[in-house]
mmCIF file of C-alpha atoms in Angstrom:
data_model
loop_
_atom_site.group_PDB
_atom_site.id
_atom_site.type_symbol
_atom_site.label_atom_id
_atom_site.label_comp_id
_atom_site.label_asym_id
_atom_site.label_seq_id
_atom_site.Cartn_x
_atom_site.Cartn_y
_atom_site.Cartn_z
ATOM 1 C CA MET A 820 -34.483 -39.496 38.023
ATOM 2 C CA GLU A 821 -30.770 -39.717 38.048
ATOM 3 C CA ASN A 822 -30.770 -40.104 34.061
ATOM 4 C CA LYS A 823 -32.749 -37.015 33.857
ATOM 5 C CA LYS A 824 -30.415 -34.917 36.193
ATOM 6 C CA ARG A 825 -27.433 -36.161 33.918
ATOM 7 C CA THR A 826 -29.238 -35.048 30.689
ATOM 8 C CA ILE A 827 -29.998 -31.650 32.156
ATOM 9 C CA ILE A 828 -26.426 -31.211 33.156
ATOM 10 C CA LEU A 829 -25.105 -32.310 29.678
ATOM 11 C CA ILE A 830 -27.520 -30.097 27.888
ATOM 12 C CA SER A 831 -26.399 -27.160 30.183
ATOM 13 C CA CYS A 832 -22.846 -27.868 29.432
ATOM 14 C CA VAL A 833 -23.500 -27.839 25.531
ATOM 15 C CA ILE A 834 -25.483 -24.561 25.846
ATOM 16 C CA LEU A 835 -22.618 -23.018 27.972
ATOM 17 C CA LEU A 836 -19.943 -24.215 25.434
ATOM 18 C CA ILE A 837 -21.889 -22.693 22.372
ATOM 19 C CA ALA A 838 -22.244 -19.502 24.341
ATOM 20 C CA ILE A 839 -18.527 -19.426 25.096
ATOM 21 C CA ILE A 840 -17.636 -20.110 21.459
ATOM 22 C CA GLY A 841 -20.217 -17.557 20.149
ATOM 23 C CA VAL A 842 -18.537 -14.664 22.695
ATOM 24 C CA ALA A 843 -15.148 -15.605 21.593
ATOM 25 C CA ALA A 844 -16.204 -15.442 17.984
ATOM 26 C CA PHE A 845 -17.744 -11.964 18.642
ATOM 27 C CA PHE A 846 -14.688 -10.656 20.105
ATOM 28 C CA ARG A 847 -12.322 -12.114 17.818
ATOM 29 C CA GLY A 848 -14.179 -10.540 14.851
ATOM 30 C CA ARG A 849 -14.154 -7.174 16.744
ATOM 31 C CA THR A 850 -11.353 -4.698 16.001
ATOM 32 C CA ALA A 851 -9.939 -1.676 17.828
ATOM 33 C CA PRO A 852 -10.394 1.678 16.103
ATOM 34 C CA VAL A 853 -7.529 3.248 14.481
ATOM 35 C CA PRO A 854 -6.394 6.829 15.084
ATOM 36 C CA GLU A 855 -8.488 9.618 13.447
ATOM 37 C CA GLY A 856 -6.919 10.764 10.087
ATOM 38 C CA THR A 857 -5.247 7.385 9.735
ATOM 39 C CA ILE A 858 -3.625 7.156 6.114
ATOM 40 C CA GLY A 859 -2.119 3.502 5.626
ATOM 41 C CA ASN A 860 0.912 4.378 3.430
ATOM 42 C CA THR A 861 2.402 7.043 1.484
ATOM 43 C CA ALA A 862 0.828 7.708 -2.254
ATOM 44 C CA GLY A 863 4.200 7.287 -3.567
ATOM 45 C CA ASN A 864 4.740 3.906 -2.121
ATOM 46 C CA LEU A 865 1.444 2.537 -3.088
ATOM 47 C CA ASN A 866 1.819 3.587 -6.554
ATOM 48 C CA ASN A 867 4.866 1.609 -6.578
ATOM 49 C CA ARG A 868 3.236 -1.635 -5.276
ATOM 50 C CA GLY A 869 3.465 -0.582 -1.454
ATOM 51 C CA LEU A 870 6.277 -2.807 -0.833
ATOM 52 C CA PHE A 871 7.638 -0.626 2.311
ATOM 53 C CA CYS A 872 5.428 1.022 4.903
ATOM 54 C CA GLU A 873 6.848 3.015 7.825
ATOM 55 C CA TYR A 874 4.605 3.375 10.873
ATOM 56 C CA ASN A 875 5.438 4.239 14.653
ATOM 57 C CA GLY A 876 9.122 3.476 14.358
ATOM 58 C CA LYS A 877 9.040 0.522 12.307
ATOM 59 C CA VAL A 878 9.330 -0.484 8.720
ATOM 60 C CA TYR A 879 7.209 -3.394 7.275
ATOM 61 C CA PHE A 880 8.194 -4.606 3.909
ATOM 62 C CA SER A 881 7.991 -7.233 1.437
ATOM 63 C CA ASN A 882 11.191 -9.223 1.374
ATOM 64 C CA ALA A 883 12.158 -9.644 -2.352
ATOM 65 C CA TYR A 884 14.985 -12.330 -1.032
ATOM 66 C CA ASP A 885 12.338 -14.288 0.684
ATOM 67 C CA ASP A 886 9.651 -14.517 -2.213
ATOM 68 C CA GLY A 887 8.108 -11.200 -0.983
ATOM 69 C CA THR A 888 6.996 -12.379 2.459
ATOM 70 C CA LEU A 889 6.259 -9.919 5.023
ATOM 71 C CA TYR A 890 9.152 -8.789 7.557
ATOM 72 C CA SER A 891 9.526 -5.723 9.816
ATOM 73 C CA MET A 892 12.599 -3.852 10.995
ATOM 74 C CA ASN A 893 13.571 -0.426 12.206
ATOM 75 C CA PRO A 894 14.302 2.441 10.113
ATOM 76 C CA ASP A 895 18.008 1.907 10.155
ATOM 77 C CA GLU A 896 17.729 -1.872 9.103
ATOM 78 C CA THR A 897 18.322 -3.250 12.571
ATOM 79 C CA GLU A 898 16.289 -5.836 14.360
ATOM 80 C CA ILE A 899 15.007 -7.517 10.976
ATOM 81 C CA ARG A 900 12.180 -10.175 11.826
ATOM 82 C CA LYS A 901 10.133 -12.224 9.511
ATOM 83 C CA LEU A 902 6.407 -11.851 10.442
ATOM 84 C CA ASN A 903 4.796 -14.559 8.372
ATOM 85 C CA ASN A 904 4.821 -16.500 5.190
ATOM 86 C CA SER A 905 2.492 -14.232 3.325
ATOM 87 C CA LYS A 906 3.686 -12.887 0.164
ATOM 88 C CA VAL A 907 2.691 -9.136 0.238
ATOM 89 C CA GLU A 908 2.312 -5.893 -1.464
ATOM 90 C CA PHE A 909 0.420 -2.688 -0.970
ATOM 91 C CA ILE A 910 1.235 -2.689 2.633
ATOM 92 C CA ASN A 911 -0.690 -0.314 5.118
ATOM 93 C CA ALA A 912 -0.460 -0.018 8.712
ATOM 94 C CA GLY A 913 -2.674 1.840 11.210
ATOM 95 C CA GLY A 914 -3.522 1.531 15.122
ATOM 96 C CA LYS A 915 -2.837 -2.238 15.831
ATOM 97 C CA TYR A 916 -3.011 -3.606 12.372
ATOM 98 C CA LEU A 917 -1.447 -4.125 9.385
ATOM 99 C CA VAL A 918 -3.392 -4.517 5.946
ATOM 100 C CA TYR A 919 -2.082 -5.694 2.803
ATOM 101 C CA TYR A 920 -2.720 -7.716 -0.461
ATOM 102 C CA GLN A 921 -1.679 -11.378 -0.339
ATOM 103 C CA SER A 922 -0.698 -11.776 -3.972
ATOM 104 C CA ASP A 923 -0.307 -15.503 -4.209
ATOM 105 C CA SER A 924 -1.457 -18.723 -2.346
ATOM 106 C CA SER A 925 1.429 -18.816 0.026
ATOM 107 C CA THR A 926 0.874 -20.327 3.264
ATOM 108 C CA THR A 927 -0.233 -17.961 6.036
ATOM 109 C CA ASP A 928 0.119 -18.285 9.815
ATOM 110 C CA THR A 929 -3.552 -19.345 10.063
ATOM 111 C CA ALA A 930 -4.164 -21.578 7.363
ATOM 112 C CA PRO A 931 -2.408 -24.284 5.181
ATOM 113 C CA LYS A 932 -1.902 -24.152 1.524
ATOM 114 C CA PHE A 933 -5.140 -25.020 -0.034
ATOM 115 C CA GLY A 934 -5.851 -23.562 -3.174
ATOM 116 C CA SER A 935 -5.687 -19.597 -3.589
ATOM 117 C CA LEU A 936 -5.560 -17.604 -0.567
ATOM 118 C CA ASN A 937 -5.327 -14.253 -2.643
ATOM 119 C CA GLY A 938 -7.134 -11.298 -1.121
ATOM 120 C CA VAL A 939 -7.042 -8.358 1.144
ATOM 121 C CA TYR A 940 -5.816 -9.524 4.545
ATOM 122 C CA ARG A 941 -5.539 -7.800 7.962
ATOM 123 C CA SER A 942 -3.200 -9.027 10.725
ATOM 124 C CA ASN A 943 -1.746 -7.462 14.010
ATOM 125 C CA LEU A 944 1.528 -5.504 13.762
ATOM 126 C CA LYS A 945 3.523 -8.638 14.629
ATOM 127 C CA GLY A 946 1.961 -10.452 11.444
ATOM 128 C CA LYS A 947 -0.251 -12.618 13.392
ATOM 129 C CA ASN A 948 -3.888 -13.240 13.750
ATOM 130 C CA THR A 949 -4.582 -12.869 10.119
ATOM 131 C CA ALA A 950 -7.946 -12.459 8.586
ATOM 132 C CA CYS A 951 -9.236 -12.218 4.962
ATOM 133 C CA LEU A 952 -11.109 -9.112 4.716
ATOM 134 C CA SER A 953 -11.787 -9.678 0.970
ATOM 135 C CA PRO A 954 -11.060 -12.477 -1.439
ATOM 136 C CA ASN A 955 -11.116 -10.089 -4.575
ATOM 137 C CA PRO A 956 -7.983 -9.560 -6.468
ATOM 138 C CA SER A 957 -6.556 -6.001 -6.053
ATOM 139 C CA SER A 958 -4.346 -3.614 -7.704
ATOM 140 C CA THR A 959 -4.259 -0.920 -5.037
ATOM 141 C CA LEU A 960 -5.380 -0.396 -1.518
ATOM 142 C CA ASN A 961 -5.248 2.364 1.163
ATOM 143 C CA LEU A 962 -6.473 2.041 4.838
ATOM 144 C CA ILE A 963 -8.312 5.258 5.410
ATOM 145 C CA GLY A 964 -9.758 5.783 8.848
ATOM 146 C CA ASP A 965 -11.436 2.312 9.628
ATOM 147 C CA TYR A 966 -11.964 1.286 6.061
ATOM 148 C CA ILE A 967 -9.864 -0.211 3.315
ATOM 149 C CA TYR A 968 -10.489 1.481 -0.092
ATOM 150 C CA TYR A 969 -9.351 -0.858 -2.939
ATOM 151 C CA SER A 970 -9.349 -1.422 -6.681
ATOM 152 C CA HIS A 971 -10.879 -4.700 -7.349
ATOM 153 C CA TYR A 972 -9.987 -6.418 -10.672
ATOM 154 C CA ASN A 973 -12.453 -8.718 -12.540
ATOM 155 C CA ARG A 974 -12.068 -9.790 -15.953
ATOM 156 C CA ASP A 975 -15.610 -8.796 -17.108
ATOM 157 C CA THR A 976 -15.865 -5.414 -15.246
ATOM 158 C CA SER A 977 -12.065 -4.514 -14.995
ATOM 159 C CA LEU A 978 -11.097 -2.163 -12.236
ATOM 160 C CA THR A 979 -13.833 -1.047 -9.743
ATOM 161 C CA LEU A 980 -13.523 0.859 -6.617
ATOM 162 C CA HIS A 981 -14.697 -1.048 -3.334
ATOM 163 C CA LYS A 982 -14.320 -0.426 0.361
ATOM 164 C CA VAL A 983 -14.640 -2.899 3.454
ATOM 165 C CA ARG A 984 -14.359 -1.959 7.236
ATOM 166 C CA LEU A 985 -11.271 -3.474 9.220
ATOM 167 C CA ASP A 986 -13.657 -5.738 11.090
ATOM 168 C CA LYS A 987 -14.639 -7.246 7.752
ATOM 169 C CA GLN A 988 -18.207 -5.492 7.837
ATOM 170 C CA LYS A 989 -19.923 -3.266 5.466
ATOM 171 C CA GLU A 990 -18.178 -4.287 2.228
ATOM 172 C CA GLN A 991 -19.346 -2.301 -0.600
ATOM 173 C CA THR A 992 -18.820 -1.443 -4.344
ATOM 174 C CA LEU A 993 -18.410 1.911 -4.733
ATOM 175 C CA SER A 994 -17.794 2.839 -8.250
ATOM 176 C CA THR A 995 -17.785 0.773 -11.587
ATOM 177 C CA THR A 996 -14.958 3.251 -12.939
ATOM 178 C CA TRP A 997 -11.341 2.591 -11.918
ATOM 179 C CA VAL A 998 -10.530 5.133 -8.872
ATOM 180 C CA ASN A 999 -7.087 4.698 -7.654
ATOM 181 C CA PRO A 1000 -7.206 5.307 -3.960
ATOM 182 C CA ALA A 1001 -3.478 5.715 -3.405
ATOM 183 C CA SER A 1002 -3.471 9.549 -2.834
ATOM 184 C CA CYS A 1003 -5.451 10.730 -0.087
ATOM 185 C CA GLN A 1004 -5.293 13.853 2.146
ATOM 186 C CA ASP A 1005 -7.630 15.056 4.583
ATOM 187 C CA GLY A 1006 -10.232 12.465 3.644
ATOM 188 C CA LEU A 1007 -10.096 13.306 0.060
ATOM 189 C CA ILE A 1008 -8.802 10.902 -2.497
ATOM 190 C CA TYR A 1009 -7.256 12.483 -5.631
ATOM 191 C CA TRP A 1010 -7.508 10.421 -8.642
ATOM 192 C CA MET A 1011 -7.348 10.422 -12.378
ATOM 193 C CA GLY A 1012 -10.342 9.672 -14.726
ATOM 194 C CA ALA A 1013 -8.326 7.151 -16.548
ATOM 195 C CA GLY A 1014 -10.432 5.589 -19.452
ATOM 196 C CA ILE A 1015 -12.713 8.532 -19.330
ATOM 197 C CA ASP A 1016 -11.115 11.942 -19.905
ATOM 198 C CA ASN A 1017 -7.949 11.875 -17.498
ATOM 199 C CA HIS A 1018 -9.136 14.751 -15.617
ATOM 200 C CA LEU A 1019 -8.161 15.305 -12.014
ATOM 201 C CA TYR A 1020 -11.031 14.204 -9.748
ATOM 202 C CA VAL A 1021 -11.582 14.117 -5.991
ATOM 203 C CA TRP A 1022 -13.299 11.220 -3.932
ATOM 204 C CA ASN A 1023 -14.768 12.429 -0.393
ATOM 205 C CA THR A 1024 -14.560 9.558 1.903
ATOM 206 C CA ALA A 1025 -16.973 11.271 4.302
ATOM 207 C CA ASP A 1026 -20.065 10.364 2.017
ATOM 208 C CA ASP A 1027 -18.421 8.627 -0.942
ATOM 209 C CA SER A 1028 -19.331 11.149 -3.388
ATOM 210 C CA SER A 1029 -17.041 12.321 -6.101
ATOM 211 C CA TYR A 1030 -16.457 15.262 -8.426
ATOM 212 C CA MET A 1031 -14.058 16.670 -11.082
ATOM 213 C CA LEU A 1032 -11.806 19.006 -9.607
ATOM 214 C CA TRP A 1033 -9.714 20.065 -12.760
ATOM 215 C CA ASP A 1034 -9.701 19.459 -16.501
ATOM 216 C CA GLY A 1035 -6.087 18.734 -16.802
ATOM 217 C CA ASN A 1036 -4.602 15.822 -18.524
ATOM 218 C CA VAL A 1037 -2.926 13.834 -15.576
ATOM 219 C CA TRP A 1038 -1.509 10.512 -14.711
ATOM 220 C CA ASN A 1039 -0.793 9.133 -11.202
ATOM 221 C CA PRO A 1040 -1.676 12.219 -9.242
ATOM 222 C CA VAL A 1041 -0.064 12.400 -5.830
ATOM 223 C CA VAL A 1042 -1.411 15.321 -3.265
ATOM 224 C CA ASN A 1043 1.168 16.765 -1.162
ATOM 225 C CA GLY A 1044 0.175 19.838 0.894
ATOM 226 C CA ASP A 1045 -1.103 22.591 -1.505
ATOM 227 C CA TYR A 1046 0.057 20.676 -4.593
ATOM 228 C CA VAL A 1047 -1.015 17.772 -6.600
ATOM 229 C CA TYR A 1048 1.990 16.348 -8.729
ATOM 230 C CA TYR A 1049 1.506 14.304 -11.566
ATOM 231 C CA MET A 1050 2.879 12.964 -14.878
ATOM 232 C CA ASP A 1051 1.478 15.668 -17.358
ATOM 233 C CA LEU A 1052 0.106 13.859 -20.797
ATOM 234 C CA ASP A 1053 0.028 17.216 -22.355
ATOM 235 C CA GLN A 1054 3.708 17.575 -21.682
ATOM 236 C CA ASN A 1055 5.073 14.276 -22.811
ATOM 237 C CA TYR A 1056 4.604 12.727 -19.370
ATOM 238 C CA ARG A 1057 6.971 15.310 -17.822
ATOM 239 C CA LEU A 1058 6.258 15.646 -14.074
ATOM 240 C CA SER A 1059 4.189 18.611 -13.197
ATOM 241 C CA ARG A 1060 2.269 19.995 -10.268
ATOM 242 C CA TYR A 1061 -1.152 21.890 -9.915
ATOM 243 C CA SER A 1062 -1.752 24.250 -7.271
ATOM 244 C CA LEU A 1063 -4.900 23.527 -5.142
ATOM 245 C CA SER A 1064 -5.036 27.096 -4.079
ATOM 246 C CA ASP A 1065 -4.752 29.023 -7.212
ATOM 247 C CA GLY A 1066 -5.011 26.375 -9.895
ATOM 248 C CA SER A 1067 -1.648 27.259 -11.616
ATOM 249 C CA VAL A 1068 0.505 24.527 -13.284
ATOM 250 C CA THR A 1069 4.237 24.276 -12.899
ATOM 251 C CA VAL A 1070 6.126 21.786 -15.168
ATOM 252 C CA LEU A 1071 9.041 20.371 -13.143
ATOM 253 C CA THR A 1072 11.135 18.318 -15.458
ATOM 254 C CA THR A 1073 12.437 18.191 -18.868
ATOM 255 C CA ASP A 1074 12.593 14.587 -18.784
ATOM 256 C CA ARG A 1075 9.803 12.118 -19.853
ATOM 257 C CA VAL A 1076 8.797 10.306 -16.292
ATOM 258 C CA ASP A 1077 8.019 6.448 -16.317
ATOM 259 C CA LEU A 1078 7.097 6.629 -12.488
ATOM 260 C CA PHE A 1079 7.887 8.937 -9.263
ATOM 261 C CA ASN A 1080 7.605 8.854 -5.624
ATOM 262 C CA ILE A 1081 7.413 11.665 -3.220
ATOM 263 C CA TYR A 1082 8.482 11.828 0.579
ATOM 264 C CA ASP A 1083 8.764 15.012 2.585
ATOM 265 C CA SER A 1084 10.997 17.517 0.502
ATOM 266 C CA VAL A 1085 12.371 15.343 -2.250
ATOM 267 C CA ILE A 1086 11.018 13.433 -5.375
ATOM 268 C CA TYR A 1087 12.600 10.391 -6.871
ATOM 269 C CA TYR A 1088 11.631 9.561 -10.607
ATOM 270 C CA GLN A 1089 12.639 7.314 -13.346
ATOM 271 C CA SER A 1090 13.541 9.427 -16.413
ATOM 272 C CA ASN A 1091 12.575 7.504 -19.736
ATOM 273 C CA SER A 1092 15.336 7.771 -22.257
ATOM 274 C CA SER A 1093 16.196 5.423 -25.253
ATOM 275 C CA SER A 1094 19.949 6.523 -24.781
ATOM 276 C CA SER A 1095 20.356 7.235 -21.045
ATOM 277 C CA PRO A 1096 17.404 6.139 -18.650
ATOM 278 C CA ALA A 1097 18.034 6.976 -15.018
ATOM 279 C CA LEU A 1098 16.739 7.147 -11.467
ATOM 280 C CA LYS A 1099 16.873 10.759 -10.403
ATOM 281 C CA ARG A 1100 16.148 12.995 -7.373
ATOM 282 C CA MET A 1101 15.156 16.636 -7.071
ATOM 283 C CA ASN A 1102 13.421 19.019 -4.845
ATOM 284 C CA LEU A 1103 9.814 19.612 -4.922
ATOM 285 C CA ASP A 1104 10.009 22.578 -7.027
ATOM 286 C CA GLY A 1105 12.135 20.875 -9.842
ATOM 287 C CA SER A 1106 15.337 22.216 -8.462
ATOM 288 C CA ASN A 1107 18.614 20.459 -7.481
ATOM 289 C CA THR A 1108 18.352 17.408 -10.122
ATOM 290 C CA GLU A 1109 20.787 14.575 -9.162
ATOM 291 C CA LEU A 1110 21.623 11.333 -10.684
ATOM 292 C CA VAL A 1111 20.793 8.450 -8.381
ATOM 293 C CA ALA A 1112 21.410 5.529 -10.693
ATOM 294 C CA SER A 1113 22.042 5.085 -14.381
ATOM 295 C CA GLY A 1114 19.322 2.275 -15.976
ATOM 296 C CA ILE A 1115 15.722 1.364 -15.776
ATOM 297 C CA TYR A 1116 14.408 0.961 -12.247
ATOM 298 C CA THR A 1117 11.006 0.364 -10.699
ATOM 299 C CA ASP A 1118 9.352 -0.190 -7.407
ATOM 300 C CA ILE A 1119 10.698 3.001 -5.972
ATOM 301 C CA ASN A 1120 9.730 2.934 -1.991
ATOM 302 C CA ILE A 1121 10.858 5.434 0.334
ATOM 303 C CA THR A 1122 11.371 5.515 4.068
ATOM 304 C CA SER A 1123 12.549 8.358 6.635
ATOM 305 C CA GLN A 1124 16.101 6.884 6.058
ATOM 306 C CA TYR A 1125 16.504 5.021 2.780
ATOM 307 C CA VAL A 1126 15.064 4.925 -0.642
ATOM 308 C CA TYR A 1127 14.765 1.383 -1.968
ATOM 309 C CA PHE A 1128 14.300 0.295 -5.694
ATOM 310 C CA THR A 1129 14.915 -2.895 -8.176
ATOM 311 C CA GLY A 1130 16.001 -2.869 -11.690
ATOM 312 C CA PHE A 1131 13.273 -3.314 -14.090
ATOM 313 C CA GLY A 1132 12.288 -7.089 -14.572
ATOM 314 C CA GLU A 1133 14.141 -7.828 -11.383
ATOM 315 C CA SER A 1134 11.437 -8.177 -8.664
ATOM 316 C CA ASP A 1135 13.478 -10.940 -7.029
ATOM 317 C CA GLY A 1136 16.475 -8.800 -6.460
ATOM 318 C CA PRO A 1137 18.875 -7.556 -6.023
ATOM 319 C CA VAL A 1138 17.230 -4.643 -4.054
ATOM 320 C CA TYR A 1139 19.231 -1.307 -4.122
ATOM 321 C CA LYS A 1140 18.934 1.645 -1.784
ATOM 322 C CA THR A 1141 20.564 5.031 -1.000
ATOM 323 C CA SER A 1142 20.095 7.725 1.734
ATOM 324 C CA THR A 1143 16.641 9.404 1.356
ATOM 325 C CA PHE A 1144 18.132 12.957 1.871
ATOM 326 C CA GLY A 1145 21.703 12.440 2.407
ATOM 327 C CA PRO A 1146 24.514 12.134 -0.576
ATOM 328 C CA VAL A 1147 23.754 9.724 -3.108
ATOM 329 C CA ASN A 1148 25.459 6.327 -2.318
ATOM 330 C CA VAL A 1149 23.696 3.300 -4.053
ATOM 331 C CA THR A 1150 24.300 -0.057 -2.387
ATOM 332 C CA THR A 1151 22.363 -3.345 -1.977
ATOM 333 C CA PHE A 1152 19.839 -4.146 0.741
ATOM 334 C CA ASP A 1153 22.197 -6.681 2.195
ATOM 335 C CA ALA A 1154 20.315 -6.763 5.670
ATOM 336 C CA ALA A 1155 17.406 -8.413 3.819
ATOM 337 C CA LEU A 1156 19.299 -10.761 1.790
ATOM 338 C CA SER A 1157 20.970 -11.928 5.343
ATOM 339 C CA ALA A 1158 17.796 -12.208 7.054
ATOM 340 C CA ALA A 1159 16.236 -14.221 4.345
ATOM 341 C CA ALA A 1160 19.252 -16.546 4.353
ATOM 342 C CA GLU A 1161 18.961 -17.131 8.290
ATOM 343 C CA ASN A 1162 15.163 -17.878 7.821
ATOM 344 C CA VAL A 1163 16.297 -20.618 5.331
ATOM 345 C CA LYS A 1164 18.409 -22.312 7.929
ATOM 346 C CA LYS A 1165 15.556 -22.315 10.539
#
């Protein structure tokens, strides 16, 4: 009789333990909704690998001086902290979460280095409680509402458009055509028909339908208010803009452009020239063009206070910066270098 009681108690304890584990797993998998209308990063940053992302008074960034691992700081570069050991790009932020692409098999805060840990990851704003949302290789990702839209790379099918919810549910393949999800406004993704016709298309995230908006010849479209800015293939890759309200086109530069980024009222772009390549800044209407730095630069990422960029082929640094809106004064991102050195000592 006594043995029977012990058996019943033991079975009851096991059932209770299983129930507790199940409930814990259920709540661990749940995520808080992000604010309505959330866009995880600016289109210009995402088109430049999304190495910086400003959100709610913090800048989250990939520290080139520490193998591209995840850091945070204030916009004025104070209070720099290393968040985890993941090498990241395409950083997004919304609600209580960061979403990013982990670009190598670096150690995370939750898993040791066993094989490849590449993929789309979610963490809290402190870089903790990480979860892999998709192990697929990705070239661009954007947090739009509760979903991450991302370009998945496959050797056989090339780039396709996928989406997955923040809680890792409802992963779907949306298109077998390359749709760059970087540029989104009011729930509409503006993308180029690369490999098809290079026309301007719109992807409606409300029902995941798509349609052609304009039969221009565009590259890297970025929507900003009433305009879509793009590199004009009919104008030797000069930067142009298309009006959403009246369909007019304005060519903004005389320079051939390699890449660009828009923030608020300014555009930074890399001028392509065999004799005098340079990073330049101008107003949204193409006026007041200024030289930022002579040479070839890439990974132009913009925050409310600084523009960050690196020399072509120098992704490990140095990282350069200048004031986003103030007088041009190019220096190096020394605060990140110092923070990386401090973490090496620990």
